[in-house]
Amino acid sequence: MERRATIKDVAEAAGVGVATVSRVLSGGSASPRTRERVLAVAAQLDYRPSALGRNLRQRRTGGMGLLVPDLTDTFYGQLAEGVLACARSAGEPVVIGSTGDDPEQESELIGMLLEQSVDRLIAVPAGDAETWAPAARAGMTVVFADRLPAPAAGEEDPRAAAVGDLMLLDGLSPAARPRPPEAPSVLADDRAGIRTAVRYLRGLGHRRIAFLGGPGHDRRVAAFREAVGAPVDEELVVFATGSRDSAYAAASGLFQSRPDLSAVVAGGNVLGEAAVLAARELDLRVPRDVSLIMYDDVPWAELCSPPLTVIAQPGRDMGYRAAELVLRSGGRRARGVVLPTELIIRGSCGPHR
Amino acid sequence: MERRATIKDVAEAAGVGVATVSRVLSGGSASPRTRERVLAVAAQLDYRPSALGRNLRQRRTGGMGLLVPDLTDTFYGQLAEGVLACARSAGEPVVIGSTGDDPEQESELIGMLLEQSVDRLIAVPAGDAETWAPAARAGMTVVFADRLPAPAAGEEDPRAAAVGDLMLLDGLSPAARPRPPEAPSVLADDRAGIRTAVRYLRGLGHRRIAFLGGPGHDRRVAAFREAVGAPVDEELVVFATGSRDSAYAAASGLFQSRPDLSAVVAGGNVLGEAAVLAARELDLRVPRDVSLIMYDDVPWAELCSPPLTVIAQPGRDMGYRAAELVLRSGGRRARGVVLPTELIIRGSCGPHR
DNA sequence: GTGAAAGCGCTAACAG
DNA sequence: CTGTTAGCGCTTTCAC
């Protein structure tokens, strides 16, 4: 249990200078003979270059940070798995943090990452643009996943709400479209997903459709309003704060205050879970009494009875893509990516009656 | 977007030496006047000490590593949340890795952590004692959570299987019990949990009870065998490899090969999920045709219909405790901890018919 | 109480 | 091609 071998040990043992060792190990030039000897000695000494030394020297930590709202939410679990898969294949470490969808905790975590000199970050942002300013100021490369930070309070910026479209409309002339978000991002095509869901519901005859949203679902509500068209009944759009309790309360409240609604689209799997629970508690049968569509496909959606009809978004892929983006962001600011969603019809929606 | 202020900048701006700055910032002695000035300047410069510099100097990285099999498995999500909660309150970074329950990937991740000089690790081990030897040799402080590494191949070591008891039997004289595991650990009381479940099932009249296990469930099977007593029907004990597909195949195979079984206990939530799916596919009604008890309580267990009867283990607490252990392991090798499980009776078990 | 100086392990000039 | 050298930012003796 002695201290690990350092580059110096290897150099001495191999009878060469430390620079040579460094070169050999990082694929630099060296005569075949030296290279072989160094490699042999290194292996023999079980030498592993210390990331600490390298990072200090290069004034930056390798790897990346990952900030998600809650690992207990299966969707973020999938997202994280994607990120980790990519990081692993790149041999890069990932420093993770869970924000609880709280901007304050998020800020603290950003601070912590800064302290660690982690300068690449993938985040499902909880705070608004203001929360994220410090990260940008510090020169961090950040890729947002799943959603974008809301514009700073006071700034009338429709960008966040509109971006869902933009990225898909590659046909538009560059000048015709608003500037892209400042940070590259990997988002699901919420707008199309929600629109498809609402149309599907309308096709089944539903007219009083509610939206059950959570933190970060603003693009989804916006899409919902748009899809429903004209003056949407504001009582049918309710928000929870992120905790399961809050989600349940919101769902239950919705069902009780508006017994006339015939369908609800839940903005995320935690909300969907809450809706199922609340409906059951209130003796509402799905889909007989109320139809339900949930955003996010998660393994247990199929276990419900009836199995839940969902808007699937590729969580794992999103994570993987985000990691790729943040890793090879050397080539300047990458464009954002929007991944398609898919309406998976199972059994939780029925005709309006 | 200039480079961050260093300790040197602060020292100069405050007209003191770097050593003084260092002292002040780490609570060392300094005259009130100097201290104040340094603090002011530091704040003004938005100075954040670089963890890189400190770590290199101290030849160790702060924070901890966390290795779990799969973040898509809600139980590990809970565990991770616990770890992160503790780490956050300690201001420590967490480097995470997902092993996919594959010893090889686990080894690689351990190597990566070693390279990062992360010397504290919380792990749900995939590999056996041999896989973990390098970590120990390198002087890592590791706390195992949820399970222990199997004894190295060839070593006839009943410790892992027996430990479930040990820790609870504080009444035994120290000499009478086998030595404790080499690394501190945080485990659920699998033995009691399984025993309770089996007894419950027997009380309902079930005799042909099957066990559906996955990687790392050896303590649970052992407990199952013990609870069932005497020669257990080996065909009723089946194992999957960790993937959802494999779990489904195992469950489906089990149901088909042994239509006479009347109850199954699933060793983890992924297995439980598979069992529900397989049963439905084969038109087996739960609990009419087959009773089901699942290890792990997860939010969606309640959503199934009928809601699943489960053996709950405190995932979040386990993570939190593990993090505490690994953090304050300064005081030598901490004892392991065993947390209680609870049988939560919902609707997936019925009388044998 | 405070400053100067010596590195921690590594890479990147810069000479040979 | 290869060795020497100068730090990266910080903590920690060791003098003053």
XYZ file of C-alpha atoms (C1' of nucleotides) in Angstrom:
738
model
C 0.000 0.000 0.000
C 2.728 2.414 -0.843
C 2.213 5.521 -2.838
C 1.629 5.114 -6.513
C 4.491 5.271 -8.936
C 5.000 8.687 -10.481
C 6.288 9.630 -13.833
C 9.627 10.264 -12.227
C 9.856 6.712 -10.960
C 9.187 5.433 -14.423
C 11.739 7.773 -15.920
C 14.442 6.680 -13.541
C 13.663 3.027 -13.843
C 13.743 3.307 -17.598
C 16.816 5.464 -17.598
C 15.195 8.296 -19.520
C 13.901 11.762 -18.781
C 10.415 12.449 -17.550
C 9.558 14.286 -20.717
C 10.220 11.187 -22.714
C 7.935 9.167 -20.545
C 5.269 11.782 -20.914
C 5.678 11.773 -24.669
C 5.575 8.047 -25.019
C 2.481 7.784 -22.912
C 0.655 10.442 -24.803
C 1.561 9.082 -28.172
C 4.330 11.533 -28.932
C 7.394 10.726 -30.955
C 10.057 8.459 -29.566
C 12.414 5.865 -30.917
C 10.923 2.417 -30.989
C 13.510 1.212 -28.541
C 12.872 3.860 -25.938
C 9.163 3.614 -26.372
C 9.232 -0.073 -25.775
C 11.395 0.216 -22.715
C 9.274 2.950 -21.201
C 6.113 1.053 -21.861
C 7.551 -2.046 -20.285
C 8.705 -0.268 -17.182
C 5.452 1.589 -16.862
C 3.492 -1.623 -17.048
C 5.833 -3.315 -14.658
C 5.477 -0.531 -12.138
C 1.743 -0.444 -12.712
C 2.129 3.217 -13.435
C -0.985 5.285 -13.964
C -0.513 8.919 -14.858
C -2.115 11.127 -12.259
C -4.961 13.140 -13.632
C -4.284 15.633 -10.872
C -0.889 16.582 -12.162
C -2.033 16.746 -15.739
C -5.096 18.767 -14.948
C -3.256 21.268 -12.861
C -0.738 21.725 -15.565
C -3.400 22.177 -18.185
C -5.517 24.290 -15.945
C -8.582 22.299 -16.576
C -10.152 19.129 -15.419
C -11.006 16.528 -17.962
C -14.381 14.952 -18.030
C -17.645 16.717 -17.535
C -20.256 17.704 -15.042
C -23.831 16.478 -15.168
C -26.702 18.220 -13.443
C -30.138 16.650 -13.356
C -33.197 17.457 -11.290
C -33.773 14.045 -9.744
C -32.293 10.615 -10.332
C -35.408 9.030 -8.980
C -37.246 10.202 -12.060
C -36.748 7.432 -14.568
C -36.405 9.808 -17.466
C -33.405 11.499 -15.930
C -32.054 8.091 -15.072
C -32.163 7.272 -18.764
C -30.596 10.569 -19.671
C -27.811 10.010 -17.187
C -27.182 6.520 -18.492
C -26.732 7.986 -21.946
C -24.244 10.532 -20.708
C -22.322 7.920 -18.770
C -22.207 5.577 -21.728
C -20.620 8.231 -23.886
C -18.272 9.362 -21.152
C -17.165 5.835 -20.507
C -16.323 5.173 -24.085
C -14.288 8.345 -24.021
C -12.660 7.338 -20.757
C -13.792 10.580 -19.165
C -14.999 10.980 -15.593
C -18.408 12.464 -14.857
C -19.123 14.572 -11.804
C -22.796 14.416 -11.073
C -25.164 16.590 -9.108
C -28.867 16.462 -8.411
C -30.536 19.848 -8.233
C -34.001 18.950 -7.039
C -35.126 21.456 -9.648
C -34.037 24.165 -7.271
C -32.127 27.081 -8.809
C -30.329 27.712 -5.583
C -28.955 24.221 -5.276
C -28.133 24.409 -8.915
C -26.071 27.530 -8.362
C -24.195 25.891 -5.561
C -23.446 22.891 -7.682
C -22.223 25.084 -10.497
C -19.944 26.767 -7.992
C -18.657 23.434 -6.848
C -17.904 22.390 -10.398
C -16.106 25.645 -11.005
C -13.971 24.977 -7.993
C -13.128 21.584 -9.423
C -12.210 23.250 -12.691
C -14.767 21.158 -14.488
C -15.330 23.251 -17.535
C -17.718 21.098 -19.477
C -21.206 20.623 -18.281
C -24.397 18.936 -19.332
C -27.418 20.232 -17.525
C -31.140 19.958 -17.288
C -31.417 23.522 -16.036
C -33.586 24.481 -13.097
C -32.672 28.148 -12.906
C -33.124 30.841 -15.501
C -30.612 32.584 -17.696
C -29.434 34.601 -14.742
C -28.573 31.489 -12.783
C -26.531 30.371 -15.723
C -24.661 33.560 -16.333
C -21.818 32.719 -13.924
C -21.127 29.457 -15.700
C -20.873 31.232 -19.025
C -18.777 33.992 -17.541
C -16.382 31.423 -16.175
C -15.946 30.029 -19.644
C -17.729 26.770 -19.104
C -18.926 24.876 -22.132
C -22.457 23.947 -21.285
C -24.900 21.842 -23.196
C -28.469 21.938 -22.013
C -30.516 18.799 -22.224
C -34.265 18.255 -22.110
C -34.961 21.946 -21.636
C -33.489 25.429 -21.800
C -33.142 27.897 -18.967
C -35.984 30.405 -18.929
C -34.949 33.877 -20.053
C -33.807 36.032 -17.157
C -36.606 37.696 -15.263
C -37.505 40.934 -16.969
C -36.175 39.919 -20.323
C -38.981 39.499 -22.775
C -37.436 36.742 -24.748
C -39.588 34.300 -26.619
C -36.620 32.280 -27.672
C -37.047 29.448 -25.223
C -40.634 28.917 -26.183
C -39.923 29.101 -29.858
C -36.792 27.087 -30.150
C -38.694 23.876 -30.498
C -39.557 24.942 -33.996
C -36.528 26.687 -35.144
C -34.176 23.856 -35.113
C -36.407 21.820 -37.309
C -37.067 24.518 -39.808
C -33.810 24.258 -41.600
C -35.597 25.475 -44.648
C -35.964 28.967 -43.323
C -33.466 31.542 -44.413
C -31.021 32.205 -41.606
C -32.033 35.804 -41.421
C -35.655 34.961 -41.011
C -35.228 33.063 -37.814
C -34.368 34.404 -34.403
C -30.852 33.806 -33.185
C -30.272 30.337 -31.798
C -29.940 29.763 -28.089
C -26.605 30.759 -26.660
C -25.664 27.305 -25.554
C -25.975 24.198 -27.649
C -28.689 21.899 -26.476
C -30.293 18.542 -26.981
C -34.036 18.715 -26.795
C -36.932 16.517 -27.704
C -39.367 17.863 -30.201
C -41.868 18.732 -27.522
C -43.989 20.760 -29.806
C -44.611 17.998 -32.278
C -45.037 15.489 -29.487
C -47.664 17.501 -27.685
C -49.399 18.457 -30.883
C -49.670 14.852 -31.934
C -51.031 13.889 -28.557
C -53.637 16.626 -28.541
C -54.741 15.800 -32.043
C -55.031 12.182 -31.142
C -57.187 13.084 -28.180
C -59.358 15.387 -30.252
C -59.728 12.673 -32.806
C -61.182 10.549 -30.052
C -63.736 13.254 -29.426
C -62.196 14.927 -26.406
C -62.771 18.605 -25.999
C -61.980 19.388 -22.377
C -58.333 18.405 -22.279
C -56.188 19.342 -19.334
C -52.443 19.766 -19.049
C -50.600 18.743 -15.934
C -47.180 20.300 -15.899
C -44.090 20.449 -13.761
C -40.911 22.534 -13.571
C -39.330 23.043 -16.933
C -42.412 22.158 -18.891
C -42.978 25.590 -20.318
C -42.223 24.578 -23.847
C -44.684 21.766 -23.427
C -47.461 23.960 -22.101
C -46.813 26.451 -24.841
C -47.177 23.667 -27.350
C -50.293 22.510 -25.578
C -51.908 25.925 -25.762
C -51.038 26.189 -29.369
C -52.369 22.755 -30.204
C -55.582 23.255 -28.317
C -55.972 26.561 -30.096
C -57.597 29.824 -29.155
C -58.592 30.690 -25.597
C -57.647 27.681 -23.557
C -59.549 27.134 -20.380
C -56.945 28.244 -17.857
C -58.326 26.046 -15.148
C -57.346 23.091 -17.224
C -53.671 23.975 -17.110
C -52.144 23.234 -13.730
C -48.611 23.077 -12.456
C -46.858 21.107 -9.785
C -43.477 21.885 -8.300
C -41.500 18.742 -8.929
C -42.037 16.660 -5.827
C -44.246 13.640 -6.084
C -46.496 15.044 -3.399
C -46.990 18.222 -5.258
C -47.689 16.316 -8.439
C -50.298 14.245 -6.704
C -51.916 17.293 -5.171
C -52.054 19.016 -8.518
C -53.560 16.014 -10.249
C -56.060 15.395 -7.524
C -57.024 19.034 -7.390
C -57.491 19.119 -11.110
C -59.769 16.103 -11.189
C -61.846 17.403 -8.341
C -62.233 20.967 -9.499
C -63.049 20.017 -13.042
C -65.010 16.798 -13.136
C -66.016 17.771 -16.644
C -62.591 17.215 -18.131
C -62.330 14.106 -20.223
C -58.641 13.834 -20.949
C -55.365 14.943 -19.505
C -51.877 15.066 -20.837
C -49.227 14.786 -18.164
C -46.057 16.744 -18.908
C -43.709 14.121 -17.484
C -43.660 10.653 -15.998
C -43.870 11.828 -12.416
C -46.981 13.772 -13.302
C -48.356 10.787 -15.147
C -47.795 8.620 -12.115
C -49.597 11.161 -9.986
C -52.494 11.320 -12.406
C -52.976 7.562 -12.334
C -52.865 7.544 -8.573
C -55.201 10.481 -8.165
C -57.661 9.083 -10.679
C -57.759 5.796 -8.874
C -58.227 7.482 -5.544
C -61.154 9.417 -6.907
C -62.623 6.333 -8.521
C -62.150 7.648 -11.988
C -61.606 4.847 -14.436
C -58.979 5.175 -17.112
C -59.820 5.426 -19.926
C -63.571 5.135 -19.375
C -63.938 8.249 -17.254
C -60.796 10.014 -18.249
C -58.187 9.473 -20.925
C -54.527 9.943 -20.088
C -51.429 10.561 -22.112
C -48.099 10.821 -20.402
C -44.948 12.482 -21.630
C -41.958 10.105 -21.311
C -41.969 6.445 -21.994
C -40.717 4.508 -19.021
C -40.641 0.769 -18.452
C -43.487 0.843 -15.978
C -45.841 2.653 -18.351
C -46.601 -0.743 -19.765
C -47.293 -2.218 -16.378
C -50.186 0.030 -15.572
C -53.544 -1.223 -16.406
C -54.469 -0.148 -18.755
C -50.966 0.344 -20.086
C -50.270 4.017 -20.566
C -50.348 5.736 -23.909
C -47.263 7.905 -23.977
C -45.254 10.432 -25.873
C -41.876 8.771 -25.927
C -38.704 10.778 -26.019
C -35.320 9.128 -26.395
C -33.862 9.852 -22.974
C -30.782 7.773 -23.339
C -29.987 9.112 -26.763
C -30.455 12.635 -25.554
C -27.887 12.049 -22.868
C -25.491 10.415 -25.258
C -25.785 13.174 -27.798
C -25.365 15.834 -25.174
C -22.188 14.194 -23.969
C -20.876 13.981 -27.492
C -21.603 17.648 -28.020
C -19.911 18.777 -24.871
C -16.918 16.578 -25.511
C -16.176 17.644 -29.027
C -17.169 21.215 -28.542
C -13.631 22.084 -29.417
C -14.954 22.985 -32.843
C -16.654 26.053 -31.500
C -20.219 26.366 -30.490
C -22.170 23.442 -31.848
C -25.704 23.848 -33.030
C -28.466 22.438 -30.913
C -30.127 19.168 -31.671
C -33.796 18.288 -31.580
C -34.751 14.655 -31.383
C -38.116 13.288 -32.493
C -40.781 12.057 -30.144
C -43.210 9.277 -30.812
C -46.765 8.743 -29.733
C -47.051 5.208 -28.478
C -50.659 4.202 -28.275
C -51.425 1.718 -25.560
C -54.548 1.595 -23.550
C -55.073 4.734 -21.520
C -57.072 6.707 -24.019
C -60.588 5.992 -25.130
C -63.317 7.757 -27.042
C -65.066 10.626 -25.346
C -68.399 9.683 -23.899
C -13.810 35.619 -19.720
C -10.398 35.905 -18.225
C -8.791 33.260 -16.177
C -9.923 32.916 -12.622
C -8.142 34.744 -9.857
C -5.498 32.685 -8.105
C -4.306 32.792 -4.578
C -1.402 34.849 -5.804
C -3.680 37.524 -7.180
C -5.432 37.753 -3.867
C -2.158 37.898 -2.000
C -0.863 40.734 -4.116
C -4.074 42.688 -4.040
C -4.208 42.351 -0.282
C -0.542 43.101 0.132
C 0.210 39.887 1.971
C 1.920 36.603 1.199
C 0.151 33.683 -0.340
C 0.657 31.648 2.788
C -1.386 34.125 4.717
C -4.204 33.966 2.251
C -4.155 30.231 2.453
C -4.269 30.338 6.232
C -7.073 32.818 6.400
C -9.163 30.878 3.939
C -8.696 27.633 5.724
C -9.399 29.050 9.131
C -5.820 29.332 10.285
C -4.494 31.992 12.595
C -4.131 35.558 11.429
C -4.551 38.957 12.913
C -8.082 40.249 12.691
C -6.952 43.086 10.496
C -5.208 40.909 7.932
C -7.982 38.377 7.949
C -10.527 41.002 7.207
C -8.546 42.515 4.418
C -7.859 39.181 2.790
C -11.466 38.171 3.016
C -12.560 41.427 1.495
C -10.161 41.187 -1.403
C -11.009 37.568 -2.020
C -14.691 38.359 -2.160
C -14.061 41.335 -4.344
C -12.032 39.276 -6.778
C -14.577 36.493 -6.643
C -11.750 34.192 -5.733
C -12.449 30.489 -5.530
C -9.590 28.294 -4.406
C -8.788 25.747 -7.078
C -9.454 22.220 -5.974
C -6.843 21.157 -8.490
C -3.995 22.899 -6.738
C -5.087 21.761 -3.343
C -5.614 18.185 -4.383
C -2.300 17.886 -6.091
C -0.579 19.261 -3.075
C -2.405 16.901 -0.774
C -2.047 14.023 -3.169
C -5.665 13.150 -3.033
C -8.886 14.281 -4.542
C -11.695 15.290 -2.300
C -15.142 13.935 -2.809
C -16.025 10.383 -3.616
C -16.748 7.965 -6.377
C -20.070 6.203 -6.806
C -20.512 3.032 -8.803
C -23.962 1.630 -9.457
C -25.154 -1.029 -11.882
C -27.809 0.990 -13.680
C -29.370 4.376 -13.106
C -32.431 3.296 -14.970
C -33.243 0.970 -12.112
C -35.258 3.088 -9.729
C -33.709 1.533 -6.677
C -30.247 2.640 -7.683
C -31.677 6.005 -8.530
C -32.859 6.268 -4.953
C -29.538 5.094 -3.640
C -27.713 7.640 -5.750
C -29.999 10.408 -4.582
C -29.104 9.531 -1.013
C -25.411 9.659 -1.736
C -25.746 12.953 -3.559
C -27.760 14.474 -0.767
C -25.053 13.674 1.747
C -22.276 14.758 -0.551
C -23.985 18.027 -1.257
C -24.397 18.877 2.358
C -20.712 18.180 2.772
C -19.871 20.235 -0.288
C -18.084 17.295 -1.835
C -18.110 16.337 -5.511
C -19.254 12.900 -6.613
C -17.805 11.115 -9.609
C -20.309 8.606 -10.847
C -20.076 5.521 -12.979
C -22.561 2.959 -14.191
C -21.214 -0.571 -14.391
C -24.046 -2.384 -16.099
C -23.346 -5.079 -13.525
C -20.326 -6.014 -15.549
C -17.135 -6.736 -13.602
C -15.012 -5.677 -16.505
C -16.565 -2.276 -16.835
C -16.381 -2.005 -13.105
C -12.656 -2.622 -13.176
C -12.191 0.019 -15.797
C -14.146 2.498 -13.772
C -12.123 1.722 -10.689
C -9.023 2.347 -12.739
C -10.415 5.646 -13.909
C -11.141 6.696 -10.360
C -7.653 5.720 -9.317
C -6.287 7.885 -12.072
C -8.365 10.745 -10.753
C -6.969 10.090 -7.293
C -10.457 9.591 -5.975
C -9.714 7.575 -2.906
C -13.154 7.201 -1.444
C -15.712 5.082 -3.115
C -19.241 3.876 -2.622
C -20.092 0.890 -4.739
C -22.774 -1.618 -5.513
C -20.218 -4.187 -6.576
C -20.582 -6.240 -9.724
C -17.294 -8.082 -9.551
C -15.995 -10.410 -6.884
C -13.334 -9.920 -4.263
C -10.679 -10.280 -6.892
C -12.080 -7.408 -8.913
C -11.907 -5.320 -5.792
C -8.421 -6.199 -4.742
C -6.769 -3.428 -6.791
C -8.909 -0.801 -5.123
C -7.914 -2.008 -1.708
C -4.294 -2.312 -2.720
C -4.346 1.262 -3.899
C -5.517 2.338 -0.511
C -9.023 3.328 -1.470
C -11.606 3.587 1.239
C -14.567 1.719 -0.125
C -18.006 1.285 1.301
C -20.181 -1.290 -0.351
C -23.874 -0.644 -0.605
C -26.783 -2.979 -1.255
C -24.507 -6.006 -1.616
C -21.020 -7.324 -1.046
C -18.594 -8.609 -3.651
C -18.705 -12.364 -3.914
C -15.669 -14.092 -2.453
C -12.925 -14.582 -5.007
C -13.361 -17.643 -7.153
C -11.897 -20.615 -5.368
C -12.162 -19.113 -1.945
C -14.702 -20.958 0.079
C -15.923 -18.044 2.063
C -19.376 -18.087 3.568
C -18.981 -14.601 4.900
C -20.959 -12.816 2.262
C -23.873 -15.139 2.686
C -23.797 -14.960 6.421
C -23.233 -11.306 6.990
C -26.899 -10.502 6.885
C -27.203 -12.075 10.274
C -24.058 -11.093 11.939
C -24.559 -7.464 12.066
C -27.862 -7.813 13.752
C -26.715 -10.287 16.319
C -25.019 -7.816 18.533
C -25.830 -10.096 21.397
C -23.320 -12.668 20.316
C -19.919 -12.611 21.918
C -17.414 -11.109 19.513
C -15.417 -14.287 19.462
C -18.380 -16.382 18.500
C -19.010 -14.625 15.244
C -16.977 -14.708 12.067
C -14.895 -11.673 11.324
C -16.789 -8.798 9.757
C -16.435 -8.015 6.075
C -13.249 -6.259 5.159
C -14.913 -3.139 3.910
C -17.639 -1.337 5.725
C -20.970 -1.683 4.048
C -24.555 -0.581 4.107
C -26.931 -3.407 3.420
C -30.613 -4.050 3.784
C -31.618 -6.908 5.991
C -32.311 -9.151 3.044
C -32.568 -12.233 5.150
C -35.335 -10.916 7.323
C -37.056 -9.358 4.351
C -37.117 -12.534 2.325
C -38.031 -14.616 5.318
C -40.981 -12.411 6.082
C -42.123 -12.554 2.506
C -41.892 -16.310 2.291
C -43.725 -16.739 5.544
C -46.434 -14.427 4.383
C -46.811 -16.442 1.224
C -46.908 -19.724 3.117
C -49.490 -18.286 5.414
C -51.575 -17.700 2.348
C -51.300 -21.365 1.550
C -48.622 -21.238 -1.116
C -46.280 -24.167 -1.361
C -44.677 -23.905 -4.774
C -42.932 -20.592 -4.451
C -40.375 -19.481 -7.005
C -37.506 -17.047 -6.741
C -36.588 -14.823 -9.624
C -33.130 -13.387 -9.101
C -30.646 -11.126 -10.772
C -26.983 -10.246 -10.390
C -26.008 -9.647 -6.813
C -28.987 -11.398 -5.368
C -27.078 -14.253 -3.821
C -27.793 -13.214 -0.288
C -31.435 -13.045 -1.215
C -31.534 -16.486 -2.763
C -29.666 -17.872 0.172
C -32.269 -16.384 2.442
C -34.966 -17.754 0.198
C -33.607 -21.264 0.363
C -33.326 -21.028 4.064
C -36.848 -19.683 4.494
C -38.378 -22.260 2.214
C -36.508 -24.912 4.131
C -35.064 -28.247 3.161
C -34.654 -29.364 -0.428
C -35.903 -26.498 -2.514
C -37.128 -27.304 -5.950
C -34.214 -26.041 -8.015
C -36.360 -25.394 -11.026
C -38.127 -22.771 -9.027
C -35.009 -20.708 -8.570
C -34.061 -18.898 -11.747
C -31.616 -16.145 -12.527
C -31.492 -13.372 -15.049
C -28.448 -11.340 -15.985
C -29.475 -7.791 -15.289
C -30.910 -6.567 -18.552
C -34.634 -6.110 -18.807
C -34.749 -8.552 -21.675
C -33.023 -11.197 -19.715
C -35.342 -10.601 -16.786
C -38.353 -10.967 -19.001
C -37.028 -14.137 -20.552
C -36.329 -15.627 -17.162
C -39.766 -14.758 -15.839
C -41.516 -15.977 -18.913
C -39.529 -19.183 -18.964
C -40.285 -19.791 -15.350
C -44.011 -19.380 -15.781
C -44.083 -21.612 -18.789
C -41.916 -24.387 -17.485
C -43.651 -24.556 -14.162
C -47.327 -23.785 -14.503
C -47.780 -25.381 -11.132
C -46.056 -22.605 -9.214
C -48.436 -20.420 -7.301
C -46.242 -17.592 -6.087
C -43.040 -15.862 -6.994
C -40.791 -13.511 -5.183
C -38.822 -11.241 -7.462
C -35.383 -10.317 -6.172
C -35.489 -6.734 -7.418
C -37.763 -4.249 -9.097
C -36.565 -4.977 -12.601
C -37.375 -8.617 -12.038
C -40.723 -7.673 -10.592
C -41.499 -5.616 -13.625
C -40.572 -8.527 -15.842
C -42.748 -10.872 -13.839
C -45.784 -8.655 -14.208
C -45.197 -8.327 -17.916
C -44.593 -12.027 -18.461
C -47.613 -12.989 -16.411
C -49.816 -10.701 -18.399
C -48.451 -12.000 -21.646
C -49.237 -15.542 -20.603
C -52.649 -14.570 -19.398
C -51.858 -15.350 -15.837
C -53.858 -13.182 -13.499
C -52.213 -11.659 -10.462
C -52.992 -12.632 -7.791
C -55.655 -15.105 -8.867
C -53.363 -17.392 -10.812
C -50.090 -16.373 -9.298
C -49.105 -14.265 -6.311
C -46.180 -11.878 -6.609
C -43.928 -10.175 -4.130
C -41.255 -7.837 -5.344
C -38.090 -6.760 -3.589
C -37.759 -2.940 -3.645
C -40.520 -0.471 -3.177
C -40.667 1.931 -6.069
C -43.236 4.581 -6.856
C -44.780 2.619 -9.676
C -45.380 -0.474 -7.552
C -48.541 1.235 -6.473
C -49.611 1.934 -10.018
C -49.820 -1.653 -11.069
C -53.106 -3.302 -10.799
C -53.279 -4.847 -8.540
C -50.746 -2.719 -6.683
C -47.674 -4.757 -5.894
C -46.949 -6.195 -2.502
C -43.308 -5.437 -1.868
C -40.377 -5.836 0.438
C -39.307 -2.237 0.867
C -35.724 -1.332 1.526
C -34.697 2.250 2.257
C -32.696 3.009 -0.868
C -32.199 6.652 -0.207
C -31.164 6.101 3.378
C -28.752 3.428 2.328
C -27.074 5.845 -0.009
C -26.968 8.570 2.571
C -25.509 6.316 5.223
C -22.938 4.946 2.848
C -21.813 8.443 1.985
C -21.566 9.332 5.638
C -19.477 6.269 6.278
C -17.076 6.903 3.467
C -16.743 10.544 4.379
C -15.952 10.159 8.007
C -13.975 7.018 7.619
C -11.081 8.972 9.019
C -11.822 7.221 12.284
C -10.594 3.948 10.948
C -12.607 1.176 9.472
C -16.217 1.709 10.324
C -18.514 -1.174 11.081
C -21.038 -2.154 8.507
C -24.650 -1.166 8.801
C -27.740 -3.228 8.152
C -30.989 -1.416 7.608
C -34.392 -2.981 8.144
C -36.769 -3.935 5.376
C -40.511 -3.835 5.525
C -43.148 -6.001 3.939
C -45.734 -3.713 2.435
C -48.864 -5.625 1.677
C -50.807 -4.306 -1.256
C -52.723 -6.394 -3.696
C -50.526 -8.786 -5.578
C -50.797 -11.746 -3.259
C -53.841 -13.854 -2.711
C -54.671 -17.168 -1.093
C -53.525 -20.290 -2.833
C -56.273 -21.951 -4.797
C 1.630 36.569 12.991
C 3.555 36.336 8.491
C 6.481 35.557 4.316
C 9.698 32.822 1.526
C 10.357 28.616 -0.498
C 9.743 23.909 -1.565
C 7.396 20.934 -3.907
C 2.718 17.636 -5.265
C 2.842 15.033 -10.764
C 2.604 16.456 -14.971
C 3.294 18.787 -19.741
C 5.240 22.085 -22.834
C 8.772 24.865 -24.422
C 13.454 24.902 -25.411
C 17.882 23.299 -26.033
C 20.938 19.918 -27.329
C 14.836 12.140 -30.851
C 15.504 13.290 -25.908
C 16.753 15.643 -21.509
C 16.297 19.999 -18.729
C 13.555 23.326 -16.941
C 9.800 26.047 -15.662
C 5.810 26.327 -13.761
C 0.081 25.117 -13.075
C -2.366 26.757 -7.748
C -2.089 25.376 -3.530
C -0.464 23.932 1.374
C 3.036 23.544 4.586
C 7.337 23.666 7.002
C 10.621 26.902 8.547
C 12.567 31.113 9.546
C 11.915 35.719 10.760
